[in-house]
Structures are given as C-alpha cells and as structure tokens.
mmCIF file of C-alpha atoms and ligand atoms in Angstrom:
data_model
loop_
_atom_site.group_PDB
_atom_site.id
_atom_site.type_symbol
_atom_site.label_atom_id
_atom_site.label_comp_id
_atom_site.label_asym_id
_atom_site.label_seq_id
_atom_site.Cartn_x
_atom_site.Cartn_y
_atom_site.Cartn_z
ATOM 1 C CA VAL A 1 -17.725 -23.144 -2.682
ATOM 2 C CA ASP A 2 -15.757 -23.290 0.555
ATOM 3 C CA VAL A 3 -13.974 -20.060 1.443
ATOM 4 C CA LEU A 4 -11.048 -20.110 3.854
ATOM 5 C CA LEU A 5 -10.800 -17.052 6.112
ATOM 6 C CA THR A 6 -9.661 -16.230 9.624
ATOM 7 C CA GLU A 7 -11.923 -16.495 12.641
ATOM 8 C CA VAL A 8 -11.167 -12.822 13.334
ATOM 9 C CA ALA A 9 -12.461 -11.828 9.884
ATOM 10 C CA PHE A 10 -15.558 -14.001 10.252
ATOM 11 C CA ALA A 11 -16.279 -12.640 13.728
ATOM 12 C CA ARG A 12 -16.140 -9.100 12.354
ATOM 13 C CA ASP A 13 -17.809 -9.504 8.965
ATOM 14 C CA GLY A 14 -19.647 -12.847 9.044
ATOM 15 C CA GLY A 15 -23.027 -11.087 9.017
ATOM 16 C CA ARG A 16 -22.303 -9.283 5.750
ATOM 17 C CA LEU A 17 -20.624 -12.310 4.189
ATOM 18 C CA THR A 18 -23.377 -14.803 4.916
ATOM 19 C CA ALA A 19 -26.081 -12.326 3.870
ATOM 20 C CA ALA A 20 -24.354 -11.632 0.543
ATOM 21 C CA ALA A 21 -23.355 -15.238 -0.214
ATOM 22 C CA PRO A 22 -25.659 -17.581 1.729
ATOM 23 C CA GLU A 23 -24.659 -20.687 -0.230
ATOM 24 C CA VAL A 24 -20.947 -20.372 0.554
ATOM 25 C CA GLY A 25 -19.277 -22.523 3.224
ATOM 26 C CA TRP A 26 -17.022 -20.529 5.554
ATOM 27 C CA LEU A 27 -13.961 -22.423 6.651
ATOM 28 C CA ARG A 28 -12.658 -20.468 9.619
ATOM 29 C CA MET A 29 -9.101 -20.593 10.920
ATOM 30 C CA GLU A 30 -8.458 -19.854 14.576
ATOM 31 C CA ALA A 31 -5.353 -18.014 15.805
ATOM 32 C CA ASP A 32 -3.727 -21.379 16.598
ATOM 33 C CA GLY A 33 -4.331 -22.666 13.048
ATOM 34 C CA ARG A 34 -7.273 -24.981 13.909
ATOM 35 C CA LEU A 35 -10.103 -25.009 11.364
ATOM 36 C CA HIS A 36 -13.843 -25.308 11.691
ATOM 37 C CA ARG A 37 -16.863 -25.118 9.416
ATOM 38 C CA ASP A 38 -20.300 -24.447 10.914
ATOM 39 C CA GLY A 39 -18.875 -25.214 14.353
ATOM 40 C CA VAL A 40 -17.499 -28.619 13.301
ATOM 41 C CA GLU A 41 -13.726 -29.013 13.520
ATOM 42 C CA VAL A 42 -12.016 -29.818 10.193
ATOM 43 C CA ALA A 43 -8.575 -31.464 10.023
ATOM 44 C CA ARG A 44 -6.086 -29.369 8.057
ATOM 45 C CA ASP A 45 -5.400 -32.129 5.495
ATOM 46 C CA GLU A 46 -9.129 -32.680 4.972
ATOM 47 C CA ALA A 47 -9.898 -29.021 4.337
ATOM 48 C CA ALA A 48 -10.727 -28.336 0.679
ATOM 49 C CA PRO A 49 -11.181 -24.577 0.224
ATOM 50 C CA GLU A 50 -11.728 -23.401 -3.343
ATOM 51 C CA VAL A 51 -11.184 -19.771 -2.360
ATOM 52 C CA ALA A 52 -9.012 -18.199 0.352
ATOM 53 C CA TRP A 53 -9.723 -14.655 1.539
ATOM 54 C CA GLY A 54 -6.683 -13.228 3.283
ATOM 55 C CA THR A 55 -7.453 -10.314 5.601
ATOM 56 C CA GLY A 56 -5.261 -7.707 7.288
ATOM 57 C CA ASP A 57 -5.466 -9.387 10.707
ATOM 58 C CA LEU A 58 -3.132 -12.085 9.347
ATOM 59 C CA PHE A 59 -0.334 -9.490 9.622
ATOM 60 C CA ASP A 60 -1.188 -8.812 13.293
ATOM 61 C CA ASP A 61 -0.464 -12.042 15.158
ATOM 62 C CA GLY A 62 -2.926 -13.872 12.895
ATOM 63 C CA PRO A 63 -2.356 -17.485 11.770
ATOM 64 C CA MET A 64 -0.237 -16.325 8.797
ATOM 65 C CA ARG A 65 1.914 -19.444 8.550
ATOM 66 C CA PRO A 66 -0.827 -22.126 8.617
ATOM 67 C CA PHE A 67 -3.106 -19.967 6.479
ATOM 68 C CA LEU A 68 -0.550 -19.453 3.713
ATOM 69 C CA GLY A 69 0.555 -23.078 4.125
ATOM 70 C CA LEU A 70 -2.975 -24.211 3.274
ATOM 71 C CA VAL A 71 -3.168 -21.727 0.385
ATOM 72 C CA ALA A 72 0.088 -23.097 -1.025
ATOM 73 C CA ARG A 73 -0.773 -26.792 -0.581
ATOM 74 C CA ALA A 74 -4.551 -27.324 -0.872
ATOM 75 C CA PRO A 75 -5.131 -29.041 -4.250
ATOM 76 C CA SER A 76 -8.702 -27.671 -4.188
ATOM 77 C CA LEU A 77 -7.625 -24.013 -4.176
ATOM 78 C CA ARG A 78 -8.499 -21.956 -7.279
ATOM 79 C CA TRP A 79 -8.303 -18.340 -6.065
ATOM 80 C CA PHE A 80 -6.354 -16.530 -3.361
ATOM 81 C CA ALA A 81 -7.638 -13.054 -2.530
ATOM 82 C CA SER A 82 -4.544 -11.480 -0.980
ATOM 83 C CA PRO A 83 -4.875 -8.840 1.741
ATOM 84 C CA ALA A 84 -1.943 -6.900 0.208
ATOM 85 C CA ALA A 85 -1.557 -4.567 -2.775
ATOM 86 C CA GLY A 86 2.069 -5.564 -3.315
ATOM 87 C CA PHE A 87 3.123 -8.835 -4.913
ATOM 88 C CA ASP A 88 6.908 -8.611 -4.712
ATOM 89 C CA HIS A 89 7.178 -11.675 -2.445
ATOM 90 C CA PRO A 90 7.891 -14.820 -4.523
ATOM 91 C CA PHE A 91 4.902 -16.552 -2.855
ATOM 92 C CA PHE A 92 2.529 -14.742 -5.231
ATOM 93 C CA GLY A 93 4.431 -15.637 -8.372
ATOM 94 C CA ASP A 94 4.641 -19.277 -7.283
ATOM 95 C CA LEU A 95 0.850 -19.436 -6.964
ATOM 96 C CA VAL A 96 0.187 -17.759 -10.312
ATOM 97 C CA ARG A 97 2.649 -20.052 -12.063
ATOM 98 C CA LYS A 98 0.820 -23.038 -10.523
ATOM 99 C CA GLY A 99 -2.411 -21.801 -12.133
ATOM 100 C CA ILE A 100 -4.000 -20.418 -8.952
ATOM 101 C CA ARG A 101 -5.693 -17.081 -9.497
ATOM 102 C CA VAL A 102 -4.394 -14.297 -7.260
ATOM 103 C CA THR A 103 -6.019 -10.922 -6.671
ATOM 104 C CA THR A 104 -4.488 -8.024 -4.768
ATOM 105 C CA SER A 105 -6.336 -5.709 -2.381
ATOM 106 C CA HIS A 106 -6.514 -1.945 -2.678
ATOM 107 C CA ALA A 107 -8.718 -1.352 0.358
ATOM 108 C CA SER A 108 -6.015 0.718 2.063
ATOM 109 C CA SER A 109 -5.573 3.271 -0.715
ATOM 110 C CA PRO A 110 -7.705 6.102 0.781
ATOM 111 C CA SER A 111 -5.892 5.705 4.101
ATOM 112 C CA ILE A 112 -2.508 5.851 2.373
ATOM 113 C CA ALA A 113 -3.541 8.874 0.331
ATOM 114 C CA GLU A 114 -4.591 10.712 3.508
ATOM 115 C CA TYR A 115 -1.235 9.835 5.063
ATOM 116 C CA VAL A 116 0.564 11.326 2.052
ATOM 117 C CA LEU A 117 -1.475 14.530 2.241
ATOM 118 C CA ARG A 118 -0.804 14.814 5.962
ATOM 119 C CA ALA A 119 2.906 14.183 5.427
ATOM 120 C CA VAL A 120 3.221 16.909 2.779
ATOM 121 C CA LEU A 121 1.059 19.412 4.696
ATOM 122 C CA ASP A 122 3.128 18.795 7.836
ATOM 123 C CA ALA A 123 6.313 19.334 5.857
ATOM 124 C CA PHE A 124 5.092 22.445 4.030
ATOM 125 C CA GLN A 125 3.780 23.995 7.262
ATOM 126 C CA GLY A 126 6.777 22.976 9.385
ATOM 127 C CA ALA A 127 4.338 21.408 11.829
ATOM 128 C CA ASP A 128 7.146 19.953 13.940
ATOM 129 C CA GLN A 129 8.270 23.516 14.764
ATOM 130 C CA TRP A 130 4.763 24.412 15.926
ATOM 131 C CA ARG A 131 4.647 21.316 18.115
ATOM 132 C CA ARG A 132 8.074 22.106 19.580
ATOM 133 C CA ALA A 133 7.138 25.735 20.239
ATOM 134 C CA GLN A 134 3.953 24.679 22.012
ATOM 135 C CA ALA A 135 5.851 22.151 24.121
ATOM 136 C CA ASP A 136 8.197 25.027 25.116
ATOM 137 C CA ARG A 137 5.228 27.422 25.697
ATOM 138 C CA VAL A 138 6.733 29.834 23.157
ATOM 139 C CA TRP A 139 4.439 32.141 21.116
ATOM 140 C CA ARG A 140 6.519 32.208 17.954
ATOM 141 C CA THR A 141 4.844 33.375 14.741
ATOM 142 C CA HIS A 142 5.560 31.504 11.531
ATOM 143 C CA ASP A 143 5.028 33.659 8.506
ATOM 144 C CA ARG A 144 6.577 31.709 5.681
ATOM 145 C CA HIS A 145 4.924 28.321 5.361
ATOM 146 C CA ARG A 146 4.496 26.754 1.960
ATOM 147 C CA GLU A 147 1.082 25.971 0.438
ATOM 148 C CA VAL A 148 -0.139 22.953 -1.500
ATOM 149 C CA ALA A 149 -2.152 25.383 -3.635
ATOM 150 C CA GLY A 150 0.061 26.270 -6.563
ATOM 151 C CA SER A 151 2.578 23.497 -5.860
ATOM 152 C CA THR A 152 3.519 20.739 -8.296
ATOM 153 C CA TRP A 153 3.447 17.057 -7.324
ATOM 154 C CA LEU A 154 5.011 14.132 -9.112
ATOM 155 C CA VAL A 155 3.214 10.864 -8.352
ATOM 156 C CA ILE A 156 5.201 7.838 -9.537
ATOM 157 C CA GLY A 157 2.811 4.899 -9.855
ATOM 158 C CA LEU A 158 -0.698 5.938 -10.780
ATOM 159 C CA GLY A 159 -2.751 2.958 -9.664
ATOM 160 C CA ALA A 160 -5.106 2.701 -6.703
ATOM 161 C CA ILE A 161 -2.894 4.687 -4.318
ATOM 162 C CA GLY A 162 -1.423 7.176 -6.769
ATOM 163 C CA SER A 163 -4.855 8.078 -8.167
ATOM 164 C CA GLU A 164 -6.263 8.715 -4.683
ATOM 165 C CA VAL A 165 -3.252 10.904 -3.875
ATOM 166 C CA ALA A 166 -3.617 12.821 -7.137
ATOM 167 C CA ARG A 167 -7.340 13.554 -6.617
ATOM 168 C CA ARG A 168 -6.723 14.899 -3.126
ATOM 169 C CA ALA A 169 -3.693 16.999 -4.062
ATOM 170 C CA ARG A 170 -5.566 18.536 -6.993
ATOM 171 C CA ALA A 171 -8.547 19.273 -4.756
ATOM 172 C CA LEU A 172 -6.159 21.419 -2.691
ATOM 173 C CA GLY A 173 -4.976 23.259 -5.793
ATOM 174 C CA ALA A 174 -1.820 21.377 -6.755
ATOM 175 C CA THR A 175 -0.751 20.550 -10.295
ATOM 176 C CA VAL A 176 -0.153 16.800 -10.464
ATOM 177 C CA ILE A 177 2.113 14.976 -12.897
ATOM 178 C CA GLY A 178 1.519 11.228 -12.795
ATOM 179 C CA VAL A 179 3.782 8.416 -13.970
ATOM 180 C CA ARG A 180 2.593 5.030 -15.199
ATOM 181 C CA ARG A 181 3.713 2.516 -17.793
ATOM 182 C CA SER A 182 0.559 2.461 -19.904
ATOM 183 C CA PRO A 183 -1.303 5.787 -19.867
ATOM 184 C CA ALA A 184 -4.979 5.355 -20.763
ATOM 185 C CA GLY A 185 -5.932 9.017 -21.022
ATOM 186 C CA ASN A 186 -8.394 8.989 -18.106
ATOM 187 C CA GLU A 187 -5.936 9.500 -15.229
ATOM 188 C CA PRO A 188 -6.966 12.068 -12.597
ATOM 189 C CA VAL A 189 -3.853 14.200 -13.177
ATOM 190 C CA ASP A 190 -2.787 17.295 -15.111
ATOM 191 C CA GLU A 191 -0.009 15.575 -17.042
ATOM 192 C CA VAL A 192 1.045 11.949 -17.529
ATOM 193 C CA ARG A 193 4.527 10.626 -18.233
ATOM 194 C CA THR A 194 5.895 7.167 -18.825
ATOM 195 C CA PRO A 195 8.702 5.965 -16.505
ATOM 196 C CA ASP A 196 11.436 6.732 -19.067
ATOM 197 C CA ARG A 197 10.455 10.433 -19.016
ATOM 198 C CA VAL A 198 10.540 11.118 -15.277
ATOM 199 C CA ALA A 199 13.819 13.042 -15.522
ATOM 200 C CA GLU A 200 12.118 15.704 -17.695
ATOM 201 C CA VAL A 201 9.702 16.684 -14.932
ATOM 202 C CA LEU A 202 11.456 15.779 -11.687
ATOM 203 C CA GLY A 203 12.945 19.249 -11.194
ATOM 204 C CA ARG A 204 9.468 20.848 -11.242
ATOM 205 C CA ALA A 205 8.067 18.863 -8.305
ATOM 206 C CA HIS A 206 7.720 20.281 -4.799
ATOM 207 C CA ALA A 207 6.478 16.863 -3.645
ATOM 208 C CA VAL A 208 7.442 13.479 -5.085
ATOM 209 C CA VAL A 209 5.323 10.498 -4.091
ATOM 210 C CA LEU A 210 6.416 6.896 -4.676
ATOM 211 C CA SER A 211 3.426 4.597 -5.199
ATOM 212 C CA ALA A 212 4.686 2.066 -7.764
ATOM 213 C CA PRO A 213 5.266 -1.629 -7.116
ATOM 214 C CA ALA A 214 8.665 -3.063 -6.228
ATOM 215 C CA THR A 215 9.886 -4.751 -9.407
ATOM 216 C CA PRO A 216 13.298 -5.047 -11.050
ATOM 217 C CA ALA A 217 12.370 -1.880 -13.022
ATOM 218 C CA THR A 218 11.724 0.195 -9.897
ATOM 219 C CA ARG A 219 14.571 -1.093 -7.716
ATOM 220 C CA HIS A 220 16.588 1.946 -6.564
ATOM 221 C CA LEU A 221 14.551 4.179 -8.852
ATOM 222 C CA VAL A 222 15.479 6.898 -6.375
ATOM 223 C CA ASP A 223 19.260 6.847 -6.672
ATOM 224 C CA ALA A 224 21.933 9.552 -6.524
ATOM 225 C CA ALA A 225 21.119 10.817 -10.039
ATOM 226 C CA PHE A 226 17.385 11.013 -9.275
ATOM 227 C CA LEU A 227 17.994 12.828 -5.987
ATOM 228 C CA VAL A 228 20.323 15.434 -7.441
ATOM 229 C CA ALA A 229 17.687 16.253 -10.089
ATOM 230 C CA MET A 230 15.001 16.967 -7.464
ATOM 231 C CA LYS A 231 13.981 20.474 -6.488
ATOM 232 C CA PRO A 232 15.827 21.953 -3.487
ATOM 233 C CA ARG A 233 13.679 21.659 -0.276
ATOM 234 C CA SER A 234 11.228 19.296 -1.988
ATOM 235 C CA VAL A 235 9.538 16.495 -0.064
ATOM 236 C CA LEU A 236 9.910 12.823 -0.954
ATOM 237 C CA VAL A 237 7.198 10.487 0.360
ATOM 238 C CA ASN A 238 7.603 6.730 -0.023
ATOM 239 C CA VAL A 239 4.483 4.663 0.629
ATOM 240 C CA ALA A 240 5.446 1.941 -1.863
ATOM 241 C CA ARG A 241 8.369 -0.294 -0.869
ATOM 242 C CA GLY A 242 11.793 0.446 0.600
ATOM 243 C CA ASP A 243 13.390 -1.245 -2.365
ATOM 244 C CA LEU A 244 12.550 1.766 -4.581
ATOM 245 C CA VAL A 245 15.025 3.973 -2.686
ATOM 246 C CA ASP A 246 18.808 3.749 -2.412
ATOM 247 C CA GLU A 247 18.907 4.716 1.278
ATOM 248 C CA ALA A 248 22.633 5.514 1.380
ATOM 249 C CA ALA A 249 22.222 7.905 -1.557
ATOM 250 C CA LEU A 250 19.142 9.418 0.104
ATOM 251 C CA LEU A 251 20.984 10.161 3.355
ATOM 252 C CA ALA A 252 23.820 11.804 1.429
ATOM 253 C CA ALA A 253 21.354 13.884 -0.615
ATOM 254 C CA LEU A 254 19.385 15.029 2.439
ATOM 255 C CA ASP A 255 22.605 16.408 3.899
ATOM 256 C CA THR A 256 22.750 18.782 0.905
ATOM 257 C CA GLY A 257 19.107 19.943 1.324
ATOM 258 C CA THR A 258 17.874 18.293 -1.882
ATOM 259 C CA PRO A 259 15.374 16.934 -1.176
ATOM 260 C CA GLY A 260 14.539 18.810 2.014
ATOM 261 C CA LEU A 261 12.671 15.982 3.719
ATOM 262 C CA ALA A 262 12.018 12.271 3.227
ATOM 263 C CA VAL A 263 8.897 10.724 4.718
ATOM 264 C CA LEU A 264 9.291 6.970 4.695
ATOM 265 C CA ASP A 265 6.462 4.614 5.585
ATOM 266 C CA VAL A 266 8.535 1.757 4.178
ATOM 267 C CA THR A 267 12.242 0.982 4.397
ATOM 268 C CA ALA A 268 14.589 -1.486 2.729
ATOM 269 C CA THR A 269 14.780 -3.546 5.941
ATOM 270 C CA GLU A 270 11.643 -3.860 8.046
ATOM 271 C CA PRO A 271 11.441 -3.521 10.974
ATOM 272 C CA LEU A 272 13.991 -0.721 10.611
ATOM 273 C CA PRO A 273 16.997 -1.785 12.754
ATOM 274 C CA PRO A 274 17.665 0.432 15.811
ATOM 275 C CA GLU A 275 21.134 1.294 14.492
ATOM 276 C CA SER A 276 19.800 2.683 11.179
ATOM 277 C CA PRO A 277 20.783 6.366 10.665
ATOM 278 C CA LEU A 278 17.301 6.969 9.220
ATOM 279 C CA TRP A 279 15.871 7.003 12.765
ATOM 280 C CA THR A 280 17.805 10.083 13.814
ATOM 281 C CA HIS A 281 18.411 12.067 10.630
ATOM 282 C CA PRO A 282 16.769 15.488 11.121
ATOM 283 C CA ALA A 283 15.341 15.431 7.574
ATOM 284 C CA VAL A 284 13.760 11.975 7.800
ATOM 285 C CA VAL A 285 10.349 11.001 9.145
ATOM 286 C CA VAL A 286 9.925 7.248 9.599
ATOM 287 C CA THR A 287 6.625 5.477 10.224
ATOM 288 C CA PRO A 288 6.394 1.687 10.670
ATOM 289 C CA HIS A 289 4.623 0.613 7.435
ATOM 290 C CA SER A 290 1.365 1.955 8.845
ATOM 291 C CA SER A 291 -0.002 4.433 6.297
ATOM 292 C CA GLY A 292 -2.607 1.938 5.149
ATOM 293 C CA ARG A 293 -4.072 1.239 8.538
ATOM 294 C CA GLY A 294 -7.022 3.623 8.475
ATOM 295 C CA LEU A 295 -10.170 2.209 10.043
ATOM 296 C CA GLY A 296 -12.174 2.295 6.799
ATOM 297 C CA ARG A 297 -9.997 -0.448 5.341
ATOM 298 C CA PHE A 298 -12.015 -3.249 6.936
ATOM 299 C CA ASP A 299 -15.327 -2.397 5.321
ATOM 300 C CA ARG A 300 -13.665 -1.606 1.989
ATOM 301 C CA ALA A 301 -11.917 -4.997 2.063
ATOM 302 C CA VAL A 302 -15.297 -6.745 2.496
ATOM 303 C CA ASP A 303 -16.811 -4.706 -0.361
ATOM 304 C CA GLU A 304 -13.856 -5.582 -2.574
ATOM 305 C CA PHE A 305 -13.957 -9.305 -1.723
ATOM 306 C CA LEU A 306 -17.725 -9.674 -2.108
ATOM 307 C CA ASP A 307 -17.626 -7.896 -5.465
ATOM 308 C CA ASN A 308 -14.912 -10.259 -6.667
ATOM 309 C CA LEU A 309 -16.626 -13.316 -5.168
ATOM 310 C CA ALA A 310 -19.774 -12.502 -7.148
ATOM 311 C CA ARG A 311 -17.656 -12.078 -10.295
ATOM 312 C CA TYR A 312 -15.868 -15.351 -9.598
ATOM 313 C CA ARG A 313 -19.139 -17.218 -9.216
ATOM 314 C CA ARG A 314 -20.524 -15.705 -12.422
ATOM 315 C CA GLY A 315 -17.351 -16.628 -14.295
ATOM 316 C CA GLU A 316 -16.515 -12.970 -14.995
ATOM 317 C CA PRO A 317 -13.026 -11.413 -14.919
ATOM 318 C CA LEU A 318 -11.840 -10.616 -11.392
ATOM 319 C CA ARG A 319 -10.732 -7.135 -10.400
ATOM 320 C CA SER A 320 -7.018 -6.691 -9.582
ATOM 321 C CA GLU A 321 -6.035 -10.147 -10.783
ATOM 322 C CA LEU A 322 -2.302 -10.727 -11.192
ATOM 323 C CA THR A 323 -1.128 -12.058 -14.519
ATOM 324 C CA LEU A 324 2.166 -13.678 -15.418
ATOM 325 C CA ALA A 325 3.146 -10.399 -17.100
ATOM 326 C CA ASP A 326 2.805 -8.500 -13.793
ATOM 327 C CA LEU A 327 5.228 -10.726 -11.930
ATOM 328 C CA PRO A 328 8.734 -9.535 -11.132
HETATM 329 N N1 LIG B 401 2.745 1.417 2.716
HETATM 330 C C1 LIG B 401 1.833 0.475 2.680
HETATM 331 O O1 LIG B 401 1.306 0.047 3.695
HETATM 332 C C2 LIG B 401 1.391 -0.070 1.331
HETATM 333 C C3 LIG B 401 0.073 -0.518 1.209
HETATM 334 C C4 LIG B 401 -0.383 -0.907 -0.045
HETATM 335 C C5 LIG B 401 0.498 -0.922 -1.116
HETATM 336 N N2 LIG B 401 1.799 -0.549 -0.956
HETATM 337 C C6 LIG B 401 2.720 -0.583 -2.110
HETATM 338 O O2 LIG B 401 2.271 0.356 -3.077
HETATM 339 C C7 LIG B 401 2.319 -0.240 -4.374
HETATM 340 C C8 LIG B 401 1.229 0.377 -5.256
HETATM 341 O O3 LIG B 401 -0.054 0.010 -4.750
HETATM 342 P P1 LIG B 401 -1.381 0.273 -5.601
HETATM 343 O O4 LIG B 401 -2.480 -0.313 -4.821
HETATM 344 O O5 LIG B 401 -1.485 1.682 -6.020
HETATM 345 O O6 LIG B 401 -1.050 -0.643 -6.884
HETATM 346 P P2 LIG B 401 -1.657 -0.607 -8.330
HETATM 347 O O7 LIG B 401 -3.090 -0.171 -8.294
HETATM 348 O O8 LIG B 401 -1.317 -1.902 -8.950
HETATM 349 O O9 LIG B 401 -0.836 0.568 -9.097
HETATM 350 C C9 LIG B 401 0.517 0.469 -9.417
HETATM 351 C C10 LIG B 401 0.865 1.601 -10.383
HETATM 352 O O10 LIG B 401 2.292 1.609 -10.577
HETATM 353 C C11 LIG B 401 2.545 1.787 -11.964
HETATM 354 N N3 LIG B 401 3.844 1.241 -12.328
HETATM 355 C C12 LIG B 401 4.213 -0.041 -12.527
HETATM 356 N N4 LIG B 401 5.517 -0.118 -12.843
HETATM 357 C C13 LIG B 401 5.980 1.155 -12.851
HETATM 358 C C14 LIG B 401 7.241 1.738 -13.115
HETATM 359 N N5 LIG B 401 8.288 0.981 -13.483
HETATM 360 N N6 LIG B 401 7.369 3.081 -13.006
HETATM 361 C C15 LIG B 401 6.305 3.852 -12.678
HETATM 362 N N7 LIG B 401 5.079 3.359 -12.426
HETATM 363 C C16 LIG B 401 4.924 2.021 -12.511
HETATM 364 C C17 LIG B 401 1.397 1.064 -12.654
HETATM 365 O O11 LIG B 401 1.301 1.557 -13.974
HETATM 366 P P3 LIG B 401 0.426 0.814 -15.109
HETATM 367 O O12 LIG B 401 -0.974 0.782 -14.561
HETATM 368 O O13 LIG B 401 0.525 1.673 -16.304
HETATM 369 O O14 LIG B 401 1.003 -0.550 -15.251
HETATM 370 C C18 LIG B 401 0.236 1.486 -11.768
HETATM 371 O O15 LIG B 401 -0.212 2.761 -12.170
HETATM 372 C C19 LIG B 401 2.118 -1.735 -4.123
HETATM 373 O O16 LIG B 401 2.731 -2.529 -5.144
HETATM 374 C C20 LIG B 401 2.760 -1.947 -2.771
HETATM 375 O O17 LIG B 401 4.105 -2.353 -2.920
HETATM 376 C C21 LIG B 401 2.258 -0.108 0.260
#
C-alpha cells in the first residue's frame, strides 16, 4: 500500500507511522507539489497511491491543490482520509459517487468543545467587562454573573463535537438537551430530541450550540422564527457552518436582546468580509474558523488515521466513513 501524505505530516509523525505500519510506502508531497518516496522523486502521473491521508497543514499554505488533484485523478486511489469533519463541499460527494471511500476526521472535537465552554463561560461571566475594567484600572465589583450550574443547554448535532460539548457542560452542572436524527439511547445528554421537535425545547435553553453538518436540511436552521423562540439573553454558539444561520435575521434578533449574544466561529462567507456588520455588532463575537485548532489535534489525527489504516488493511469497516446517504 502506498499512502499519499504531505511532507509536513511525515516530518512530524513519520516515526509513529513507520513504526505502526512498517510495510507501507509513504509517498510524500512537498509544499511545491513535488513527490518523493524513500528519497526518490516520483513524477505526479506515475504516482499510484492507494490511500491518501489529508492532514490539517493542507489548510495552512500546504499543497492543497496538487494533493486534492491527485486524490481526484489517481486511478489507483481507494480511500481518502479527509482532514475535515464536514463534507458539504461537492468534492467529497464526487469521490464517493466514483466509488472511492472517504472518511472524515473528528480529531478537533475536544478543542472545539473547549472553545464552546470558554465562549459560554465568557458570556455568562461578562468577561469582556472584566477585561475592560482592568484595562481602565477600575476596581468594579460584578455581583450578578450567570452560572453554567443549573443552566440548560441545547446542543443541535450530537456527533463527535456535540457529544464532547455535552459531557463538559454536564460536568459543570448543566442540563443538556441534545438533537440528532437517529437517537440510539446512549447519548451523553439528559434529554434527546429529533430535529422536528427542536421548537418544543428551544425556549428552555440558556445556551444553544450548533454542531450539525451543513446539509439542505440544516440550511438556515436558525432563521427569524427560531431566533424569536429563543430565551431572552441566551447565548448562541455556532461551531458548525455559517450556512446554518440566516445572518440577516440573526442581526435583527440580536438588536432585540434575543438571543443576547452570538459567538460565531464560522460565517456564511469566509473569510468574513471587512464590511460585514458582524465584525462590529456589540452582541457578536467572531473568531476565524479556529475553534478546532487546539494543539492536541495532531496526535489525535495520527491515532485516528492509524486505527482506520489497520481496519482498512484487515478489511474491516472504517470509522467515520461517508455513505451515499450522508451526502447533501
Ligand atoms: N468550526 C470548525 O472548525 C469545525 C471543525 C469540525 C467540524 N465542523 C463542523 O461541525 C459539523 C459536525 O462535526 P462532528 O464532527 O460533530 O460531526 P458528526 O460526528 O458527523 O456529527 C454530526 C451530528 O449532527 C447530527 N445531525 C445531522 N443532521 C442533522 C439535522 N438535520 N439536525 C440536527 N442534527 C443533525 C447527526 O445526527 P445523527 O448521528 O443522528 O445522524 C450527528 O449527531 C461538521 O459537519 C462540520 O461542518 C466545524
């Protein structure tokens, strides 16, 4: 088996990879798209990877275009291990429909869950006021901050990210209502609802977390009707995709105080254009699609890939494999 990966990934994790899978050939792509295997240069049209392991460095000035070009065109390719959890880009569906196996990565979930906790704690404690007071050297007591203990959270999308969020929020004493399409009965939440029953519980939630994929069913899930049904002063956190939120409706709703704050790691257009009103709205916190960038993601991505590589080689089902039914 030849596995395509970036030189950056091999430089970081080659020791673990070669120790765990000594018989595998590692086809390494440099930043400029050149390929080599065991130090010998390989022409792009002669490369025959059976597996391609995409890693997060592809998003950071990595050889994204030649890498995905090879994934899309190499007749030898059987499995693409994507570095992303999302699969809304048509590239993924095209591969699956061609018969190439595609797996998603959930290595960033703990990092995203910590971001969500931090976002809600900051909002409940009014942390920006503390920072401002310190900057002004003002000793101003706050005596009314909200607590996660005793609060209710609604987590929409109860997969890798949503489950990590739910465990952490419950550990701090929150009641968590989770939403997924096919409840299995073992979710780490207090109550489960299916997507058609969100309206029944929305008004109870002090924090609403979006962690479902972008699909036709979730497009503008958060619209004017959703927003008006939220609890006054509640916090909306979107770590999923910008497509889930009608941003014009959100801005109008925030002006009324319901919800009280929107924390957006993702926006409909990325990068968010400088002229977007989201940048300056006093009830919006914007971060540049970075919640998943915790340092532990690298090692977890290797664990995840090696586990799936062993399954692949044994002919067992892969974890997080996309099926035709998953595709938008
Ligand atoms: N901000 C970032 O940097 C970042 C990083 C990673 C991922 N993401 C986004 O977050 C999404 C979730 O990631 P994940 O790793 O948690 O994925 P995941 O493990 O596949 O979980 C997705 C969850 O969403 C549920 N779901 C699907 N359709 C739904 C609907 N219409 N309404 C409510 N819930 C629905 C699924 O329910 P069932 O299991 O019952 O089908 C599942 O529980 C990704 O698709 C991606 O777009 C963002």
